[in-house]
């Protein structure tokens, strides 16, 4: 993947091909520079035979490609000026040095072919080096003295430039030439869809040491990979393209965080190497601002977009863990959420024993025994949003209607259902005991093996985080099950809608790779081809609810949900569909703030349930 530059090209093909050409040039010219060092001792040194012929032709081709790539790089920086590219003198310097290296190499070849053309080895090389041979035509009339001077000048300009480049390399962003391939090979410490765990038993024990560390406070607390990544950042800015915080002028982009951390690590390197962690300042406050840490929606776009697979979320989760669990420092809005979780196991703070009240009028069975579980096809894990939010309950009721129409045997836990702790987990409260109770308690005790949920956040937690606590289930999202039911002919919704645009939830799509099932379901109930966002699929922009941002106010820049609503309205939809109760709330509010309340936001389950109804 690294040598093929596949992530670079897949992300955006034009700059990807540009970078691949320069990367290939570096690889090819490494051999050339070794050859030039030998030439410094023996002017007639050549690579003999077929190998020399092949390399001469390949080198010329690569150097032409590098010049074209550098020209395009300058064009992007000075003419196209994409927003993600910031003014960067180092980048201009490096591109200029590359031009000098390549041009001086062509000049050296041309002069060498004239000066030593009578040598059989040089003549053989010239025959397979089309650019060098063409350049040599311009020098055929030069005197021996002029040829000798030109050879010396082109040789030493090139060699001094190359070695100057090597001196500059460790000091700037282009150090990624050395670190990128190891970073790719060694990723990843923590999966992007899992929060790093905390040993709460050790933390709460009576004999817990006073210096017990939770999360990361200083540079010495960073995992080696968390400190390695900042030196690997190419500063390409791709992490910004669909970053909800960057696009709404919040003080956060992964590039900026890496740059700040890199400079901090260099400035404090003596204390770090000496193991003097007590002399290091806190990262949050000294290196990055608290508002930067808490701006993140954990959507995962930066990690998916990064062409060298740098990891960001695990580092932020651990910084939040220390802030919340050790310092008690977090946005004030979260205090009510934490308190609500601790008292009622839901962020609304509503009585936990009313979790199943929404379903009473629907005759939905409650799962009460392991024997009953054996008779079920699926346990419907409802989640807090659809248990307590009146609007979200509509999509839960619609899903129940679909399950009944398909003859699916299902039940809910009702008051026995506990929160997955996902919301406070991303905010880094001590939510893991809640998860452990859910995994090893009611679900395990009732013999549950198959779970369906409408909440992508709960889906992610049940599928990817519960196994750590012994909860191993087959977990599907409701759009996946609906897609399956349609494919099996168990339901046959009519084509009832037009102009429905789909917003994909980050925790279903990017975090868990499900892009197609919701689209197939939406296509099954649409009369036309549903429109798409400009930022869709891997590049879909977050609604702004993730990372517990659902419960926090935005004090800087444009509201994320308003920008996402604007992106939807650009496509002139008749409705906005999503597959997450939090996305639905955020987009509904965003559309309302834009004064376009006539464009409804609906869960895909609501559309399918309506399409099952007979035409009046």
Coordinates of C-alpha atoms in Angstrom, one line a residue:
X1 CA 0.0 0.0 0.0
X2 CA 2.8 2.4 0.9
X3 CA 5.0 1.6 -2.2
X4 CA 1.9 1.6 -4.4
X5 CA 0.7 4.9 -3.0
X6 CA -2.8 3.4 -3.1
X7 CA -4.4 5.5 -0.3
X8 CA -2.9 8.6 -1.8
X9 CA -4.3 8.0 -5.2
X10 CA -7.7 6.7 -4.0
X11 CA -8.3 9.7 -1.8
X12 CA -7.9 12.3 -4.6
X13 CA -6.4 11.0 -7.8
X14 CA -4.7 14.1 -9.3
X15 CA -2.6 15.1 -6.3
X16 CA -2.3 11.4 -5.6
X17 CA -0.7 10.7 -8.9
X18 CA 1.5 13.8 -8.5
X19 CA 2.8 12.5 -5.1
X20 CA 3.2 9.0 -6.5
X21 CA 5.4 10.4 -9.3
X22 CA 7.6 12.3 -6.9
X23 CA 7.8 9.3 -4.5
X24 CA 8.8 7.0 -7.5
X25 CA 11.3 9.6 -8.5
X26 CA 12.9 9.5 -5.0
X27 CA 13.1 5.7 -5.1
X28 CA 14.6 5.6 -8.6
X29 CA 17.0 8.5 -8.0
X30 CA 18.4 6.9 -4.9
X31 CA 20.1 4.5 -7.3
X32 CA 21.2 7.4 -9.4
X33 CA 22.8 9.2 -6.5
X34 CA 24.8 6.1 -5.6
X35 CA 25.9 5.9 -9.3
X36 CA 26.9 9.6 -9.2
X37 CA 29.1 9.0 -6.1
X38 CA 30.9 6.2 -8.0
X39 CA 31.2 8.5 -11.0
X40 CA 32.9 11.0 -8.8
X41 CA 35.8 8.5 -8.5
X42 CA 35.5 7.1 -12.0
X43 CA 34.0 9.3 -14.7
X44 CA 33.4 6.3 -17.0
X45 CA 31.5 4.2 -14.5
X46 CA 28.3 2.8 -15.9
X47 CA 25.7 0.2 -15.1
X48 CA 26.5 -2.4 -17.8
X49 CA 24.3 -4.5 -20.1
X50 CA 20.6 -4.9 -20.0
X51 CA 20.4 -3.6 -16.4
X52 CA 22.1 -0.4 -17.4
X53 CA 19.9 0.0 -20.5
X54 CA 16.7 -0.5 -18.6
X55 CA 17.7 1.8 -15.8
X56 CA 18.8 4.6 -18.2
X57 CA 15.4 4.6 -19.9
X58 CA 13.5 4.3 -16.6
X59 CA 15.5 7.1 -15.0
X60 CA 14.7 9.5 -17.8
X61 CA 11.0 8.6 -17.8
X62 CA 10.8 9.1 -14.0
X63 CA 12.6 12.4 -14.1
X64 CA 10.3 13.8 -16.7
X65 CA 7.3 12.5 -14.6
X66 CA 8.8 14.2 -11.5
X67 CA 9.2 17.6 -13.4
X68 CA 5.6 17.3 -14.5
X69 CA 4.5 16.5 -11.0
X70 CA 6.4 19.4 -9.5
X71 CA 4.9 21.7 -12.1
X72 CA 1.4 20.6 -11.1
X73 CA 2.3 21.0 -7.4
X74 CA 3.3 24.7 -8.1
X75 CA 0.0 25.1 -10.1
X76 CA -2.0 23.9 -7.2
X77 CA -0.3 26.1 -4.7
X78 CA -0.3 29.3 -6.7
X79 CA -3.3 29.0 -9.0
X80 CA -5.8 26.5 -7.7
X81 CA -5.2 27.2 -4.1
X82 CA -7.4 24.6 -2.4
X83 CA -8.5 25.7 1.0
X84 CA -6.7 22.8 2.8
X85 CA -3.2 24.0 1.6
X86 CA -1.8 26.6 3.8
X87 CA 1.1 28.9 2.8
X88 CA 4.2 26.8 3.3
X89 CA 7.7 28.1 2.5
X90 CA 9.2 24.7 3.3
X91 CA 7.1 23.0 0.6
X92 CA 8.1 25.7 -2.0
X93 CA 11.8 25.2 -1.0
X94 CA 11.6 21.4 -1.3
X95 CA 9.8 21.5 -4.7
X96 CA 12.5 24.0 -5.9
X97 CA 15.3 21.7 -4.7
X98 CA 13.7 18.8 -6.6
X99 CA 13.6 20.8 -9.8
X100 CA 17.3 21.7 -9.3
X101 CA 18.2 18.1 -8.8
X102 CA 16.4 16.8 -11.8
X103 CA 17.4 19.6 -14.2
X104 CA 21.1 19.4 -13.2
X105 CA 21.0 15.6 -13.7
X106 CA 19.7 16.0 -17.3
X107 CA 22.4 18.6 -17.9
X108 CA 25.1 16.4 -16.4
X109 CA 23.9 13.5 -18.7
X110 CA 24.0 15.7 -21.8
X111 CA 27.4 17.0 -21.1
X112 CA 28.8 13.6 -20.1
X113 CA 27.5 12.0 -23.3
X114 CA 29.4 14.6 -25.4
X115 CA 32.6 14.6 -23.3
X116 CA 32.9 10.8 -23.1
X117 CA 30.8 9.7 -26.1
X118 CA 33.6 7.6 -27.6
X119 CA 33.5 5.3 -24.6
X120 CA 31.5 2.1 -25.4
X121 CA 29.8 2.1 -22.0
X122 CA 28.8 5.7 -22.2
X123 CA 27.6 5.3 -25.7
X124 CA 25.5 2.3 -24.6
X125 CA 23.9 4.3 -21.8
X126 CA 23.2 7.3 -24.2
X127 CA 21.4 5.0 -26.6
X128 CA 18.8 4.2 -23.9
X129 CA 18.5 7.7 -22.3
X130 CA 16.3 9.7 -24.7
X131 CA 16.2 12.9 -22.6
X132 CA 19.9 12.9 -21.9
X133 CA 20.7 12.2 -25.5
X134 CA 18.4 15.1 -26.7
X135 CA 20.1 17.5 -24.2
X136 CA 23.5 16.4 -25.5
X137 CA 22.7 17.8 -28.9
X138 CA 22.8 21.3 -27.4
X139 CA 26.4 20.8 -26.2
X140 CA 28.1 19.2 -29.2
X141 CA 29.9 22.3 -30.2
X142 CA 31.4 23.1 -26.9
X143 CA 35.2 23.2 -26.3
X144 CA 36.8 20.7 -24.0
X145 CA 37.3 23.3 -21.4
X146 CA 33.7 24.4 -21.5
X147 CA 32.6 20.7 -21.3
X148 CA 34.8 20.1 -18.3
X149 CA 33.5 23.2 -16.5
X150 CA 29.9 22.2 -17.3
X151 CA 30.4 18.7 -16.1
X152 CA 31.9 19.8 -12.8
X153 CA 29.2 22.5 -12.3
X154 CA 26.2 20.3 -13.0
X155 CA 27.7 17.4 -10.9
X156 CA 28.4 19.5 -7.9
X157 CA 25.2 21.6 -8.1
X158 CA 23.3 18.3 -8.0
X159 CA 25.4 16.7 -5.3
X160 CA 25.4 19.7 -3.0
X161 CA 21.6 20.1 -3.5
X162 CA 21.0 16.4 -2.6
X163 CA 23.1 16.6 0.5
X164 CA 21.5 19.9 1.5
X165 CA 18.2 18.2 1.2
X166 CA 19.4 15.4 3.4
X167 CA 20.4 17.9 6.1
X168 CA 17.1 19.7 5.9
X169 CA 15.1 16.4 5.9
X170 CA 15.0 15.7 9.7
X171 CA 14.1 19.4 10.5
X172 CA 10.8 19.7 8.7
X173 CA 7.6 18.0 7.4
X174 CA 9.5 16.0 4.7
X175 CA 10.9 13.8 7.4
X176 CA 7.9 11.7 6.5
X177 CA 10.0 10.3 3.6
X178 CA 11.8 8.3 6.4
X179 CA 8.8 7.7 8.7
X180 CA 5.8 7.2 6.5
X181 CA 6.4 3.5 5.5
X182 CA 7.0 2.4 9.1
X183 CA 3.9 4.4 10.2
X184 CA 1.8 2.5 7.7
X185 CA 3.3 -0.8 8.6
X186 CA 2.9 -0.4 12.3
X187 CA -0.7 1.1 12.4
X188 CA -2.8 0.6 14.4
X189 CA -2.6 0.6 18.1
X190 CA -6.3 1.2 18.8
X191 CA -9.0 0.6 16.2
X192 CA -10.8 3.8 15.3
X193 CA -14.1 2.4 16.4
X194 CA -13.0 1.5 19.9
X195 CA -12.3 3.7 22.9
X196 CA -9.1 2.7 24.8
X197 CA -10.1 0.9 27.9
X198 CA -9.3 2.0 31.5
X199 CA -8.6 -0.4 34.4
X200 CA -11.3 1.0 36.7
X201 CA -10.8 -1.8 39.2
X202 CA -7.2 -0.8 39.7
X203 CA -8.2 2.8 39.8
X204 CA -10.9 2.3 42.5
X205 CA -8.9 -0.1 44.6
X206 CA -8.0 0.9 48.2
X207 CA -4.3 0.3 47.5
X208 CA -4.2 2.2 44.2
X209 CA -0.9 4.0 43.9
X210 CA -0.9 7.8 44.2
X211 CA 0.8 8.1 40.9
X212 CA -1.7 5.9 39.0
X213 CA -2.1 7.3 35.5
X214 CA -5.3 7.3 33.5
X215 CA -5.1 8.5 29.9
X216 CA -2.5 10.9 28.9
X217 CA -1.5 14.2 30.5
X218 CA 2.1 15.0 29.3
X219 CA 4.3 14.0 26.4
X220 CA 5.8 11.2 28.5
X221 CA 2.3 9.6 28.8
X222 CA 1.9 9.3 25.0
X223 CA 2.2 5.8 23.5
X224 CA 5.2 5.6 21.2
X225 CA 3.0 5.6 18.1
X226 CA 1.1 8.7 19.4
X227 CA 4.5 10.5 19.5
X228 CA 5.7 9.0 16.2
X229 CA 2.8 10.1 14.1
X230 CA 3.4 13.9 14.4
X231 CA 6.8 13.4 12.8
X232 CA 5.1 11.5 10.0
X233 CA 2.4 14.0 9.1
X234 CA 2.9 15.1 5.5
X235 CA 0.9 18.3 6.1
X236 CA -1.1 17.5 2.9
X237 CA -4.2 18.8 4.6
X238 CA -6.5 16.0 3.4
X239 CA -7.7 15.6 6.9
X240 CA -9.4 18.9 6.5
X241 CA -11.5 18.2 3.4
X242 CA -14.6 16.9 5.2
X243 CA -13.6 17.6 8.8
X244 CA -16.6 19.2 10.4
X245 CA -14.6 21.3 12.8
X246 CA -12.3 22.7 10.1
X247 CA -15.1 23.4 7.7
X248 CA -17.0 25.4 10.4
X249 CA -13.9 27.3 11.6
X250 CA -13.4 25.5 14.9
X251 CA -9.8 25.4 16.3
X252 CA -9.2 21.8 15.2
X253 CA -7.6 19.9 12.4
X254 CA -5.5 16.8 12.8
X255 CA -2.7 18.6 10.8
X256 CA -2.6 21.4 13.3
X257 CA -2.6 19.1 16.3
X258 CA 0.3 17.0 14.8
X259 CA 2.3 20.2 14.1
X260 CA 1.8 21.5 17.6
X261 CA 2.8 18.1 19.1
X262 CA 5.8 17.8 16.9
X263 CA 7.2 21.1 18.0
X264 CA 6.5 20.4 21.6
X265 CA 8.3 17.1 21.5
X266 CA 11.3 18.7 19.9
X267 CA 11.4 21.5 22.4
X268 CA 11.1 19.1 25.4
X269 CA 13.2 16.3 23.9
X270 CA 15.9 16.5 26.6
X271 CA 13.4 16.0 29.5
X272 CA 11.6 13.3 27.6
X273 CA 14.7 11.3 26.8
X274 CA 15.9 11.7 30.4
X275 CA 12.6 10.4 31.7
X276 CA 11.8 13.6 33.6
X277 CA 8.1 13.4 33.1
X278 CA 7.4 15.5 36.1
X279 CA 9.1 18.5 34.4
X280 CA 6.8 18.3 31.4
X281 CA 3.7 20.5 31.1
X282 CA 0.3 19.2 30.4
X283 CA -0.5 18.7 26.7
X284 CA -4.0 20.1 27.1
X285 CA -3.5 23.8 27.9
X286 CA 0.2 24.0 26.9
X287 CA 0.2 22.3 23.5
X288 CA -3.4 22.3 22.4
X289 CA -6.3 24.3 23.8
X290 CA -9.1 22.6 25.8
X291 CA -11.5 23.8 23.1
X292 CA -9.5 22.0 20.5
X293 CA -9.7 18.8 22.5
X294 CA -13.4 19.0 23.0
X295 CA -14.3 20.2 19.4
X296 CA -13.7 16.7 18.0
X297 CA -16.9 14.9 17.0
X298 CA -14.9 11.6 16.7
X299 CA -16.3 11.1 13.1
X300 CA -13.1 9.5 12.0
X301 CA -12.8 11.3 8.7
X302 CA -9.2 12.5 9.5
X303 CA -8.0 9.0 10.0
X304 CA -9.8 7.6 6.9
X305 CA -8.5 10.5 4.7
X306 CA -4.9 10.4 5.9
X307 CA -2.8 8.9 3.1
X308 CA -0.3 7.4 5.5
X309 CA -2.8 6.1 8.1
X310 CA -2.0 8.4 11.0
X311 CA -4.0 7.8 14.2
X312 CA -5.8 10.6 15.9
X313 CA -8.8 9.5 17.8
X314 CA -7.0 7.1 20.3
X315 CA -4.7 10.0 21.3
X316 CA -7.7 12.3 21.8
X317 CA -9.7 9.7 23.7
X318 CA -6.8 9.2 26.1
X319 CA -6.3 13.0 26.6
X320 CA -10.0 13.3 27.4
X321 CA -9.8 10.3 29.8
X322 CA -7.2 12.2 31.9
X323 CA -9.0 15.4 31.7
X324 CA -12.3 14.0 32.9
X325 CA -11.3 11.2 35.2
X326 CA -8.3 12.7 36.8
X327 CA -8.7 16.5 36.5
X328 CA -12.4 16.7 36.5
X329 CA -12.0 19.2 33.6
X330 CA -14.7 19.1 30.9
X331 CA -17.2 21.4 29.3
X332 CA -19.9 22.5 31.7
X333 CA -22.7 21.2 29.6
X334 CA -21.5 17.6 30.1
X335 CA -22.0 17.7 33.9
X336 CA -25.7 17.3 33.5
X337 CA -25.2 14.4 31.1
X338 CA -22.7 12.6 33.4
X339 CA -25.1 13.1 36.3
X340 CA -28.0 11.8 34.3
X341 CA -26.1 8.7 33.3
X342 CA -25.0 8.0 36.9
X343 CA -28.6 8.3 38.2
X344 CA -30.7 6.9 35.3
X345 CA -28.3 5.4 32.7
X346 CA -29.4 7.8 30.0
X347 CA -28.4 11.3 29.0
X348 CA -32.0 12.6 29.3
X349 CA -32.1 11.7 33.0
X350 CA -35.6 10.2 32.6
X351 CA -36.6 7.3 34.9
X352 CA -34.8 4.2 33.7
X353 CA -37.9 2.0 34.4
X354 CA -39.8 3.9 31.6
X355 CA -37.4 2.7 28.8
X356 CA -40.1 0.5 27.3
X357 CA -43.1 2.7 27.7
X358 CA -43.0 3.8 24.1
X359 CA -43.8 0.3 23.0
X360 CA -46.6 -0.6 25.3
X361 CA -49.3 0.3 22.8
X362 CA -47.6 -1.7 20.1
X363 CA -47.8 -5.0 21.9
X364 CA -44.0 -5.5 21.7
X365 CA -43.0 -8.5 23.8
X366 CA -40.4 -8.0 26.6
X367 CA -37.6 -10.5 26.9
X368 CA -37.7 -12.0 30.3
X369 CA -35.9 -15.4 30.2
X370 CA -33.3 -17.4 28.4
X371 CA -35.9 -19.9 27.3
X372 CA -37.8 -17.1 25.6
X373 CA -34.6 -15.8 23.9
X374 CA -34.3 -19.2 22.2
X375 CA -37.5 -18.6 20.3
X376 CA -36.5 -15.1 19.0
X377 CA -34.9 -14.2 15.7
X378 CA -33.5 -10.9 17.1
X379 CA -33.4 -8.8 20.3
X380 CA -34.2 -5.2 19.4
X381 CA -31.8 -3.1 21.4
X382 CA -33.7 0.2 21.4
X383 CA -31.1 2.6 23.0
X384 CA -31.6 5.7 24.9
X385 CA -32.6 8.1 22.1
X386 CA -35.5 6.0 20.9
X387 CA -36.5 5.1 24.4
X388 CA -36.8 8.7 25.6
X389 CA -36.9 11.2 22.7
X390 CA -40.4 11.6 21.4
X391 CA -39.3 12.2 17.8
X392 CA -36.9 9.3 17.8
X393 CA -39.6 7.0 19.0
X394 CA -41.3 7.4 15.7
X395 CA -38.5 5.6 13.9
X396 CA -38.5 2.8 16.5
X397 CA -42.2 2.4 16.1
X398 CA -41.8 2.3 12.3
X399 CA -39.1 -0.4 12.7
X400 CA -41.4 -2.5 14.8
X401 CA -44.1 -2.2 12.1
X402 CA -41.5 -3.5 9.6
X403 CA -40.5 -6.4 11.8
X404 CA -44.1 -7.5 12.3
X405 CA -44.9 -7.2 8.6
X406 CA -41.9 -9.5 7.9
X407 CA -42.9 -12.0 10.5
X408 CA -39.7 -11.5 12.5
X409 CA -39.8 -12.9 16.0
X410 CA -38.3 -10.2 18.3
X411 CA -38.5 -8.6 21.7
X412 CA -37.1 -5.7 23.6
X413 CA -35.6 -5.5 27.1
X414 CA -37.7 -2.6 28.2
X415 CA -36.8 -1.4 31.7
X416 CA -34.1 -4.1 31.8
X417 CA -32.2 -2.5 29.0
X418 CA -29.1 -0.6 30.1
X419 CA -27.3 2.1 28.2
X420 CA -24.2 1.1 26.2
X421 CA -22.5 4.1 27.7
X422 CA -21.4 5.1 24.3
X423 CA -22.1 8.8 24.7
X424 CA -20.1 9.3 28.0
X425 CA -17.5 6.8 26.7
X426 CA -16.6 9.2 23.8
X427 CA -16.6 12.1 26.4
X428 CA -14.4 9.8 28.5
X429 CA -16.5 9.4 31.7
X430 CA -16.1 6.1 33.5
X431 CA -18.7 4.5 31.3
X432 CA -17.1 1.1 31.1
X433 CA -18.8 -0.3 34.2
X434 CA -22.1 0.4 32.5
X435 CA -20.9 -1.5 29.4
X436 CA -19.6 -4.4 31.5
X437 CA -23.0 -4.6 33.2
X438 CA -24.8 -4.7 29.9
X439 CA -22.4 -7.3 28.4
X440 CA -22.1 -9.7 31.3
X441 CA -25.4 -9.0 33.0
X442 CA -28.8 -8.9 31.4
X443 CA -27.8 -9.7 27.8
X444 CA -25.5 -12.5 28.8
X445 CA -27.9 -13.9 31.4
X446 CA -30.8 -13.9 29.0
X447 CA -28.9 -15.9 26.4
X448 CA -29.0 -13.1 23.8
X449 CA -26.9 -13.9 20.7
X450 CA -28.4 -11.7 17.9
X451 CA -29.1 -8.0 18.3
X452 CA -30.5 -5.4 15.9
X453 CA -30.5 -1.7 16.7
X454 CA -31.4 1.5 15.0
X455 CA -28.7 3.5 16.7
X456 CA -25.3 3.3 14.9
X457 CA -23.5 4.4 18.1
X458 CA -25.0 1.5 20.1
X459 CA -24.3 -0.8 17.1
X460 CA -20.6 0.2 17.2
X461 CA -20.3 -0.3 20.9
X462 CA -22.2 -3.6 21.0
X463 CA -20.2 -5.0 18.1
X464 CA -16.7 -3.6 18.8
X465 CA -16.4 -2.7 22.5
X466 CA -18.6 -5.2 24.3
X467 CA -16.5 -8.2 23.3
X468 CA -13.8 -6.9 25.7
X469 CA -16.2 -7.6 28.5
X470 CA -17.4 -11.0 27.3
X471 CA -20.3 -9.8 25.2
X472 CA -20.0 -11.5 21.8
X473 CA -23.1 -11.1 19.7
X474 CA -24.1 -11.0 16.1
X475 CA -25.0 -7.3 15.8
X476 CA -26.7 -5.7 12.8
X477 CA -28.0 -2.2 12.1
X478 CA -31.7 -1.9 11.3
X479 CA -30.9 -0.8 7.7
X480 CA -28.9 -4.0 7.2
X481 CA -31.8 -6.1 8.5
X482 CA -34.4 -4.2 6.4
X483 CA -32.2 -4.7 3.3
X484 CA -32.0 -8.4 4.1
X485 CA -35.8 -8.6 4.5
X486 CA -36.4 -6.9 1.2
X487 CA -33.9 -9.2 -0.6
X488 CA -35.6 -12.3 0.9
X489 CA -39.0 -11.1 -0.2
X490 CA -40.3 -10.9 3.3
X491 CA -41.4 -7.3 2.8
X492 CA -42.2 -5.6 -0.5
X493 CA -42.4 -1.8 -0.1
X494 CA -43.7 0.2 -3.0
X495 CA -41.8 3.0 -4.7
X496 CA -43.4 5.9 -2.9
X497 CA -40.8 8.7 -2.7
X498 CA -38.9 11.1 -4.8
X499 CA -35.9 13.3 -4.2
X500 CA -34.8 11.8 -0.9
X501 CA -31.1 12.5 -0.1
X502 CA -29.3 10.2 2.3
X503 CA -27.0 11.5 5.1
X504 CA -24.8 8.7 6.3
X505 CA -24.0 8.3 10.0
X506 CA -20.3 8.3 10.8
X507 CA -20.6 5.3 13.2
X508 CA -22.4 3.2 10.6
X509 CA -20.4 4.2 7.5
X510 CA -16.8 5.3 8.2
X511 CA -16.4 3.5 11.5
X512 CA -18.1 0.2 10.4
X513 CA -17.9 0.2 6.6
X514 CA -21.7 0.0 5.9
X515 CA -22.4 2.3 2.9
X516 CA -24.6 0.1 0.7
X517 CA -27.4 -1.3 2.7
X518 CA -29.1 2.0 3.5
X519 CA -28.8 3.1 -0.1
X520 CA -30.3 -0.2 -1.4
X521 CA -33.3 0.2 1.0
X522 CA -33.7 3.9 0.0
X523 CA -33.6 2.9 -3.7
X524 CA -36.3 0.2 -3.1
X525 CA -38.7 2.9 -1.9
X526 CA -37.8 5.6 -4.4
X527 CA -39.3 6.4 -7.8
X528 CA -36.1 8.0 -8.9
X529 CA -32.4 7.8 -8.3
X530 CA -31.9 9.4 -4.9
X531 CA -29.6 12.5 -5.0
X532 CA -26.2 12.4 -3.2
X533 CA -24.4 14.9 -1.1
X534 CA -21.3 16.4 -2.6
X535 CA -19.6 15.1 0.5
X536 CA -20.8 11.5 0.6
X537 CA -19.6 8.0 1.5
X538 CA -16.0 8.1 2.8
X539 CA -16.1 11.9 2.6
X540 CA -19.5 12.4 4.2
X541 CA -19.4 15.2 6.7
X542 CA -20.5 14.5 10.3
X543 CA -23.8 16.0 11.5
X544 CA -22.0 17.3 14.6
X545 CA -23.5 15.0 17.3
X546 CA -20.6 12.5 17.8
X547 CA -18.1 12.5 20.6
X548 CA -20.8 13.7 23.0
X549 CA -21.0 17.0 21.0
X550 CA -24.8 16.3 20.9
X551 CA -24.9 17.7 24.4
X552 CA -22.5 20.6 24.0
X553 CA -23.1 24.0 22.6
X554 CA -20.9 25.3 19.7
X555 CA -19.3 28.6 20.7
X556 CA -17.0 29.1 17.7
X557 CA -17.8 29.4 14.0
X558 CA -20.8 28.0 12.1
X559 CA -22.9 25.3 13.6
X560 CA -21.9 21.9 12.1
X561 CA -25.5 20.7 11.7
X562 CA -26.4 23.9 9.9
X563 CA -23.6 23.5 7.4
X564 CA -24.6 19.8 6.8
X565 CA -28.2 21.0 6.3
X566 CA -27.0 23.6 3.8
X567 CA -25.1 20.8 1.9
X568 CA -28.3 18.8 1.7
X569 CA -30.4 21.7 0.5
X570 CA -27.9 22.4 -2.3
X571 CA -29.3 19.3 -3.9
X572 CA -32.9 20.5 -3.7
X573 CA -34.2 17.4 -2.0
X574 CA -37.8 16.8 -1.0
X575 CA -36.7 15.0 2.1
X576 CA -33.5 14.1 4.0
X577 CA -33.1 10.5 5.1
X578 CA -30.7 9.2 7.7
X579 CA -30.3 6.0 9.8
X580 CA -29.4 7.4 13.2
X581 CA -31.6 9.1 15.8
X582 CA -28.9 11.7 16.6
X583 CA -28.3 12.6 13.0
X584 CA -32.0 13.0 12.5
X585 CA -32.2 15.4 15.4
X586 CA -29.2 17.4 14.3
X587 CA -30.3 17.7 10.6
X588 CA -33.9 18.5 11.6
X589 CA -32.7 21.3 13.8
X590 CA -30.2 22.5 11.1
X591 CA -33.0 22.7 8.4
X592 CA -35.3 24.5 10.8
X593 CA -32.6 27.1 11.6
X594 CA -32.3 27.7 7.9
X595 CA -36.1 28.3 7.7
X596 CA -36.7 25.3 5.5
X597 CA -38.9 23.2 7.8
X598 CA -40.9 22.1 4.8
X599 CA -38.0 19.6 4.0
X600 CA -38.5 16.8 6.5
X601 CA -35.8 14.7 8.0
X602 CA -36.8 11.1 8.4
X603 CA -35.3 7.8 9.4
X604 CA -35.1 5.2 6.6
X605 CA -37.3 2.9 8.7
X606 CA -40.1 5.5 8.6
X607 CA -40.0 5.6 4.8
X608 CA -40.1 1.9 4.5
X609 CA -43.0 1.6 7.0
X610 CA -44.9 4.2 5.1
X611 CA -44.2 2.4 1.8
X612 CA -45.7 -0.8 3.2
X613 CA -49.0 0.9 3.6
X614 CA -51.6 0.3 0.9
X615 CA -52.3 3.2 -1.4
X616 CA -55.5 5.0 -0.4

